[in-house]
Short mmCIF file of C-alpha atoms in Angstrom, two decimals:
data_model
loop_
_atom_site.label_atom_id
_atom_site.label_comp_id
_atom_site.label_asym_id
_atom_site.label_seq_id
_atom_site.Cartn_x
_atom_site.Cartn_y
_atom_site.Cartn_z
CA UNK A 1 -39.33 -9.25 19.08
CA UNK A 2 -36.29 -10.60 21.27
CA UNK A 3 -33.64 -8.50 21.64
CA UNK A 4 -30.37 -9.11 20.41
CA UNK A 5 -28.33 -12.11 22.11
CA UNK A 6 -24.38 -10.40 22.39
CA UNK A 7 -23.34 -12.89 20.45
CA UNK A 8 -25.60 -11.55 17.38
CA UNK A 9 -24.24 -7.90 17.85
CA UNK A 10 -20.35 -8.86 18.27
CA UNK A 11 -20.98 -9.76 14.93
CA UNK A 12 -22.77 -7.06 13.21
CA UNK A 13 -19.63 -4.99 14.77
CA UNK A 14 -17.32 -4.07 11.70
CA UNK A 15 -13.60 -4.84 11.86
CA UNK A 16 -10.89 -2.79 9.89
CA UNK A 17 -7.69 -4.69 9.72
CA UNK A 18 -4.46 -2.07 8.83
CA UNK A 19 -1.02 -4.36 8.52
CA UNK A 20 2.39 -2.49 9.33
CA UNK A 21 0.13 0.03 11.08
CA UNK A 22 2.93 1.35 13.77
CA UNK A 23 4.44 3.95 11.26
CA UNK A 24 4.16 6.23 7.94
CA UNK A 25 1.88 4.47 5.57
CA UNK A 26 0.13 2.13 7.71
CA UNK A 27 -0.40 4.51 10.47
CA UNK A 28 -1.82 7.13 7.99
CA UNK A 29 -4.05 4.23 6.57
CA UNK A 30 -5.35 3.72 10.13
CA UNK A 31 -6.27 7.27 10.56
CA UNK A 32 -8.02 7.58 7.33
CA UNK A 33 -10.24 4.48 8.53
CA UNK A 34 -11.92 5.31 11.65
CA UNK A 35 -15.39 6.60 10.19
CA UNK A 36 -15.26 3.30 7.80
CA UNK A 37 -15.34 0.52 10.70
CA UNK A 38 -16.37 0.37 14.58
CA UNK A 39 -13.25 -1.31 15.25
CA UNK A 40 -9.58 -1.29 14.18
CA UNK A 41 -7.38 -4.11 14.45
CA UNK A 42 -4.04 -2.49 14.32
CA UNK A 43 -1.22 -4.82 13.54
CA UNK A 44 2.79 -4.49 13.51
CA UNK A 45 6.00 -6.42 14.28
CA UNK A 46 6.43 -3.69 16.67
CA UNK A 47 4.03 -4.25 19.19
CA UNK A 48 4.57 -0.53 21.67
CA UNK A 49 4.30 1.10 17.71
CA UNK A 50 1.10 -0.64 17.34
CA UNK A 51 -0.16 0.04 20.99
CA UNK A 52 0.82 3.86 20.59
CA UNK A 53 -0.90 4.29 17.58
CA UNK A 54 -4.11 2.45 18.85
CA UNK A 55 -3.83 5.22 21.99
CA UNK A 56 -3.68 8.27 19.63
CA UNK A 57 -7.23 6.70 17.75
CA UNK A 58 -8.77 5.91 21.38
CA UNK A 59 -7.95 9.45 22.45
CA UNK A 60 -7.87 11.21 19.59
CA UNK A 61 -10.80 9.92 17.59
CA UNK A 62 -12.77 7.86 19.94
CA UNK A 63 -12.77 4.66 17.96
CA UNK A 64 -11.90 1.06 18.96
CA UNK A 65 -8.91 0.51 18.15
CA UNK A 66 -7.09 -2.90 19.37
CA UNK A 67 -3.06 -3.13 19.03
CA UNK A 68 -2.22 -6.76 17.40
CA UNK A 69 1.59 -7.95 17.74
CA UNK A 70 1.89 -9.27 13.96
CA UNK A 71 4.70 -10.92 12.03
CA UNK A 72 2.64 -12.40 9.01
CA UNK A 73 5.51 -14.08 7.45
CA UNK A 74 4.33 -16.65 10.53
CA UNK A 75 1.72 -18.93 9.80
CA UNK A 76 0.90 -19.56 13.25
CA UNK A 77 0.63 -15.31 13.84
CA UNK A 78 -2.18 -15.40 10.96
CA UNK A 79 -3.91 -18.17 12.33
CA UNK A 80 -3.93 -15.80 15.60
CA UNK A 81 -4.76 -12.45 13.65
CA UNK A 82 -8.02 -14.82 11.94
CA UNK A 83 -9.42 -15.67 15.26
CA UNK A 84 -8.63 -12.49 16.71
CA UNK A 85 -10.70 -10.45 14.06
CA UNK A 86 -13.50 -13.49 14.60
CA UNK A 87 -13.80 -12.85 17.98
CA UNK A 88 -14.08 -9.05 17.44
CA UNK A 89 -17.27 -9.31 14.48
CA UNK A 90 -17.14 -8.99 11.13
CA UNK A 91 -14.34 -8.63 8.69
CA UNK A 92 -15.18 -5.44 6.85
CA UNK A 93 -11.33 -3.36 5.75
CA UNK A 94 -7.84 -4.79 5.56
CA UNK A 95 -5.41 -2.32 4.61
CA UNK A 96 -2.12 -4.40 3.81
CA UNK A 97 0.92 -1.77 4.52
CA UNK A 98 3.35 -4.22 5.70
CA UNK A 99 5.89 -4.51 2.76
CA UNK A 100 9.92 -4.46 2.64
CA UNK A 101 12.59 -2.18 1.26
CA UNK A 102 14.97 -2.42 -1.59
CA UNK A 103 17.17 -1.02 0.65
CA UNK A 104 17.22 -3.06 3.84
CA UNK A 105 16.50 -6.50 2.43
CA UNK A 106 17.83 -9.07 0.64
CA UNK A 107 16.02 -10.68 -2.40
CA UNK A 108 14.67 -13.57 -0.28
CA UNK A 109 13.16 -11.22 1.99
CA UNK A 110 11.67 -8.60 -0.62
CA UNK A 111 9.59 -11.92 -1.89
CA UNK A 112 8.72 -13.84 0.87
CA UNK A 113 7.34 -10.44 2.58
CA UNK A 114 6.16 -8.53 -0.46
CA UNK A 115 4.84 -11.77 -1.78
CA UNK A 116 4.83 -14.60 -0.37
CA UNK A 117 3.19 -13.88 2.90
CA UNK A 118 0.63 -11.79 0.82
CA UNK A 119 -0.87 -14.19 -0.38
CA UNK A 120 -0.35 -16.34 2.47
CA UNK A 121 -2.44 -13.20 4.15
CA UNK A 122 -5.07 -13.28 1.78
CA UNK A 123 -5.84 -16.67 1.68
CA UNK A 124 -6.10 -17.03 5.43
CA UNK A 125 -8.53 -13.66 5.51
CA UNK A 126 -10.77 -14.89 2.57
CA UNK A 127 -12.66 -17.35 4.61
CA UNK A 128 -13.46 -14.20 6.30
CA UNK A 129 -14.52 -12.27 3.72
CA UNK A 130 -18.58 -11.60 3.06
CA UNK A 131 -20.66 -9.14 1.43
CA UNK A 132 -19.19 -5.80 1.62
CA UNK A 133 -15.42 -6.69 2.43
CA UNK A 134 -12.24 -5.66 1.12
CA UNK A 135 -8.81 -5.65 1.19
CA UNK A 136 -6.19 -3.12 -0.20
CA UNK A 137 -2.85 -3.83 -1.12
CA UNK A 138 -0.13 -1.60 -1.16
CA UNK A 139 2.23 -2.81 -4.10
CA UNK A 140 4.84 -0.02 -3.81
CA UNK A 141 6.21 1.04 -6.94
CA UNK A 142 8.91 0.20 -9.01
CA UNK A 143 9.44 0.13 -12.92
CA UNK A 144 8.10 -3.03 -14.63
CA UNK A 145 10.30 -5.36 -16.46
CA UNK A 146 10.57 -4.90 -20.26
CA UNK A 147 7.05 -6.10 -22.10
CA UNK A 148 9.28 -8.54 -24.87
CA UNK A 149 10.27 -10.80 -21.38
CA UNK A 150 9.90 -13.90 -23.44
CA UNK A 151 10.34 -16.62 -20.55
CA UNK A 152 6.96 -18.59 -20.90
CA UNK A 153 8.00 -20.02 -17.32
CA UNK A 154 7.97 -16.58 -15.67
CA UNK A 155 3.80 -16.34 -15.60
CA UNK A 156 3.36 -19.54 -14.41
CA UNK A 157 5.90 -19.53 -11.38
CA UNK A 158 5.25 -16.01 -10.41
CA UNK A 159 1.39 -16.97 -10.12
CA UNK A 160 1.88 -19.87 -7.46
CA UNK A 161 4.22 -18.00 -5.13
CA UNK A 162 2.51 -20.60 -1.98
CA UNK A 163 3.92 -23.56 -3.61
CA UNK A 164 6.61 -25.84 -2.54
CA UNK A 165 10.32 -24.36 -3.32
CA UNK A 166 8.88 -20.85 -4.51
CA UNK A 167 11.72 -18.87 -4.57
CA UNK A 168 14.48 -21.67 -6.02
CA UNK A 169 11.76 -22.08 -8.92
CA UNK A 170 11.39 -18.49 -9.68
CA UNK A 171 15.81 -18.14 -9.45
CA UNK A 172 15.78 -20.72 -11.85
CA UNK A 173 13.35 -19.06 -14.09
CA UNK A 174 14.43 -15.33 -14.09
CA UNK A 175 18.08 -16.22 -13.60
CA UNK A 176 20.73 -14.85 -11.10
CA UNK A 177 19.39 -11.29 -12.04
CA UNK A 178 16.82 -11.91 -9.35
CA UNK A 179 19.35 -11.65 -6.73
CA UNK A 180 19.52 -8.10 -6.99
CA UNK A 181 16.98 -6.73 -4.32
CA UNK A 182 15.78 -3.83 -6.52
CA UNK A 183 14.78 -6.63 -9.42
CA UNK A 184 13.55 -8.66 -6.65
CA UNK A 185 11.24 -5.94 -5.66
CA UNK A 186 10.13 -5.26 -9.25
CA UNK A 187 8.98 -8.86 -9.78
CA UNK A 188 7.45 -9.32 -6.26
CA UNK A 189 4.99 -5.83 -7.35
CA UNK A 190 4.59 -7.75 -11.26
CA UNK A 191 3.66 -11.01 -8.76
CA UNK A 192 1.28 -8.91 -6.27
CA UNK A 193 -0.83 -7.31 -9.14
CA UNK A 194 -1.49 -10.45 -10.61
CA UNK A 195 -2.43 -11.95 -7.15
CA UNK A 196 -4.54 -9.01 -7.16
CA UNK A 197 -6.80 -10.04 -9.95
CA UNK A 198 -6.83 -14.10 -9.24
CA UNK A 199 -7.47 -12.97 -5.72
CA UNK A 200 -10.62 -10.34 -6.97
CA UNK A 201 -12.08 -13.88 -8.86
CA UNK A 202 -12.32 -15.41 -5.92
CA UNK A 203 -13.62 -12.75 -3.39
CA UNK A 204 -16.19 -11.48 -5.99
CA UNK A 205 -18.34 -14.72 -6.08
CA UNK A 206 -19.09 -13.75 -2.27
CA UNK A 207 -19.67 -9.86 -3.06
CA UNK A 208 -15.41 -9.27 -1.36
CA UNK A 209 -13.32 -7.18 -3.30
CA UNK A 210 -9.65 -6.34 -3.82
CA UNK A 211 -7.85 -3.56 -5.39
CA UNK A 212 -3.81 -2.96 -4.73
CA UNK A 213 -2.12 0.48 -4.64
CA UNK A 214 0.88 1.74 -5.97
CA UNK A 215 2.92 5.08 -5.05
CA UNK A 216 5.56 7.12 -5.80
CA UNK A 217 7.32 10.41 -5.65
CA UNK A 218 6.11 10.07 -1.43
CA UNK A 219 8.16 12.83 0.76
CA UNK A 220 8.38 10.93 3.97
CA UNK A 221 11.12 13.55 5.37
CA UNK A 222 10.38 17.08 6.83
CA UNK A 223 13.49 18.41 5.19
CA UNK A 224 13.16 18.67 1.19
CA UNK A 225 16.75 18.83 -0.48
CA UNK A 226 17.30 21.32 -2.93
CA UNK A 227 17.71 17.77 -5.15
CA UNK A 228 14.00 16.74 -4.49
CA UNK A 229 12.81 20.57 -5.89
CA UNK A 230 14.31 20.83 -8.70
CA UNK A 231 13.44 16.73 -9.46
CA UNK A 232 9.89 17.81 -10.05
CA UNK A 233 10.22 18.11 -13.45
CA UNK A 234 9.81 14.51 -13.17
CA UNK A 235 6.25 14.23 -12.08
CA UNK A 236 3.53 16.47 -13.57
CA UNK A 237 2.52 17.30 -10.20
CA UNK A 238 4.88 19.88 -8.96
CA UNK A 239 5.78 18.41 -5.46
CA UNK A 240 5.95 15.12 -3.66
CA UNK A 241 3.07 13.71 -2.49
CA UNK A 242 2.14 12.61 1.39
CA UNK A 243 1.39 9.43 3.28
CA UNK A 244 -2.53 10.56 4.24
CA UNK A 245 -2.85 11.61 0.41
CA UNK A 246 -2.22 7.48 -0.03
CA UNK A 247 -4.17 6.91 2.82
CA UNK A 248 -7.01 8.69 1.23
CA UNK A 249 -6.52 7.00 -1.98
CA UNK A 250 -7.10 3.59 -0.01
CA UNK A 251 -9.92 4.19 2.60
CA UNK A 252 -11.74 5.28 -0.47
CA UNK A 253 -11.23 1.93 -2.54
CA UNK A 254 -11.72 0.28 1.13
CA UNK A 255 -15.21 2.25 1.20
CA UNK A 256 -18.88 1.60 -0.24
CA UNK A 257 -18.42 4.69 -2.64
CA UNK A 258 -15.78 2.39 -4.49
CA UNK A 259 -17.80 -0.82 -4.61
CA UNK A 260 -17.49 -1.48 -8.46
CA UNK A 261 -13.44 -1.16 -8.02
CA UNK A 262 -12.08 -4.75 -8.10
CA UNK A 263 -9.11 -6.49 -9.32
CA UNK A 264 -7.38 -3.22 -10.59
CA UNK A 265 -3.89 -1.37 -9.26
CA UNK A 266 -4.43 2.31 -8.66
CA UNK A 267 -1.53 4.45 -9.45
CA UNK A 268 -0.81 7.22 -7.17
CA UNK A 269 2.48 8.91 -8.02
CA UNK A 270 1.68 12.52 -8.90
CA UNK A 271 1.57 11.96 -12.72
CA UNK A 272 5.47 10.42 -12.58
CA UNK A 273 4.46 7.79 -15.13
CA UNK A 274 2.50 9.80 -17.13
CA UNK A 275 5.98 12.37 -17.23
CA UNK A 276 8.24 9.08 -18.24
CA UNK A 277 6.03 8.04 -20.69
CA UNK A 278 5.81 11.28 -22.52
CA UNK A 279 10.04 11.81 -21.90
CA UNK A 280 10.08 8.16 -23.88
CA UNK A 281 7.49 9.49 -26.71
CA UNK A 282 9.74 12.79 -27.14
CA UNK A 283 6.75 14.88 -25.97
CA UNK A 284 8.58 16.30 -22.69
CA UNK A 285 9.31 19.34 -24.06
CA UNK A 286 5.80 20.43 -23.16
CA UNK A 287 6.03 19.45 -19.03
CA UNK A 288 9.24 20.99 -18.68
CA UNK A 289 7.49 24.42 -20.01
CA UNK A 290 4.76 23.82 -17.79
CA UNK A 291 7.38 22.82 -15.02
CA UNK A 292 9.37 26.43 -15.59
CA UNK A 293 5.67 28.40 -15.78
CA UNK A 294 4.84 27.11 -12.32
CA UNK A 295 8.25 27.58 -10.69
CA UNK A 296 7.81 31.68 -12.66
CA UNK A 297 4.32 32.30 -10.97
CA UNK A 298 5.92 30.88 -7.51
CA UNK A 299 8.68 33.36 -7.79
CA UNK A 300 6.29 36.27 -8.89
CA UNK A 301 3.71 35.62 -5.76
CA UNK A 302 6.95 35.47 -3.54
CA UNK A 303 7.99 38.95 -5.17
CA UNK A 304 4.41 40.34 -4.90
CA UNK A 305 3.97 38.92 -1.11
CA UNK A 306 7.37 40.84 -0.33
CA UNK A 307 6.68 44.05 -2.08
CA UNK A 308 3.23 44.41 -0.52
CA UNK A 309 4.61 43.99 3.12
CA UNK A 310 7.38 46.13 2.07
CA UNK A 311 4.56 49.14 1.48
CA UNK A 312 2.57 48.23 4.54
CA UNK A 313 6.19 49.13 6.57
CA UNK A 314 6.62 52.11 4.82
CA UNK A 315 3.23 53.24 5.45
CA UNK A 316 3.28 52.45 8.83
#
């Protein structure tokens, strides 16, 4: 038997692709994915965040990891990124954690980045995509607008967000209201789950998948306010959650173990809907006892811990 030309094994090499991978949620992502793939393309706007986070995986974890200087609202940056992961091997993981914020974006910019250049991002990746592939996308999370929305435009805009004029159509259609970044950012998640499943159609007729995330309730700050305690009583889970417990979340749906996961959004937000949803039914009653029987055992192990070291001075 000949042996294996290079070109051949470049291409049996597996490529994990992690978007907005410099900091919190995309770096975590990255971390989580180094036993999935044989190399990481690490991409960010911020190319010395990229490069420092490909030098903690190098050193750290001993994978391949390759820093990629990304802004993907550039069409001529993702027709780089697609020839870069060619010339690496074969597309295997794309973890898409490059999203904006409410609070440090305009409406334009919430939907062009949360949206728009999604599925520009998808579409220029699926030519990519093969047996085994798959592609996470981290939606955020925001409340959904009321179910009785009765504009019949509204589904039909929101599901061509590459076409001509996007976001004048979709003003037009949802009114000034859309001007208001946290709206914006609601619609842009309704627009990004239903990419999701179009998108899933697509990639499953080659064996690809595609699953978004959504979160809430993350702590992303060492220091916990006295606010963000005694909040819990809004999530059935009695503290915030973390960026690698998201990160886990998605390397799993990224992974073989989660092959029959397609098209769907997977909630991760410490049970915060679940808690609205019973406060709207009238059945809060029973978290907020469940809330008060935690925060009782947590102050009887604190008074057990301190009257146990209390003996062990006397005794001593």
């Amino acid at each position: 038997m000949n042996a294996p030309t290079e070109q051949s094994t470049l291409h049996s090499t597996t490529v994990g692709v992690v978007t907005g991978a410099g900091y919190g949620l995309g770096a975590a992502c990255a971390r989580q994915l180094v036993d999935h793939v044989e190399t990481l393309l690490l991409t960010d706007r911020d190319p010395h965040a990229a490069a420092a986070v490909a030098r903690e995986l190098v050193n750290d974890a001993g994978v391949d990891a390759v820093p990629f200087t990304l802004d993907f609202t550039d069409r001529k940056d993702l027709a780089h990124l697609v020839a870069r992961i060619g010339d690496l091997g074969t597309l295997r993981a794309v973890a898409h954690a490059d999203a904006c914020s409410p609070t440090s974006a305009d409406w334009r910019q919430i939907l062009t980045v949360d949206l728009v250049a999604t599925a520009r991002l998808s579409a220029a990746l699926r030519p990519l995509a093969d047996n085994g592939s798959a592609m996470v996308v981290l939606a955020g999370m925001s409340s959904m607008p009321s179910p009785d929305t009765s504009d019949a435009a509204e589904p039909t805009v929101l599901d061509d967000p590459l076409a001509q004029q996007f976001l004048h159509r979709l003003r037009e259609a949802l009114g000034p209201d859309i001007e208001d970044p946290a709206t914006a950012r609601t619609w842009a998640k309704r627009g990004l789950e239903r990419l999701v499943r179009r998108e899933s159609v697509r990639l499953g007729s080659v064996g690809a998948r595609i699953c978004s995330v959504s979160t809430d309730n993350i702590d992303r700050s060492p220091v916990r306010s006295e606010t963000a305690e005694h909040s819990c009583i809004d999530r059935i889970v009695q503290r915030r959650g973390h960026d690698a417990e998201i990160a886990a979340v998605v390397a799993f749906a990224l992974s073989e173990q989660a092959s029959f996961l397609n098209g769907i959004d997977l909630l991760v937000d410490g049970g915060a809907s679940a808690a609205a949803a019973a406060r709207a039914a009238g059945d809060f009653g029973p978290l907020r006892a469940a809330a008060t029987t935690v925060a009782a055992n947590r102050a009887t192990a604190a008074y057990a811990t301190c009257a146990a070291n209390q003996i062990s001075a006397f005794s001593a």
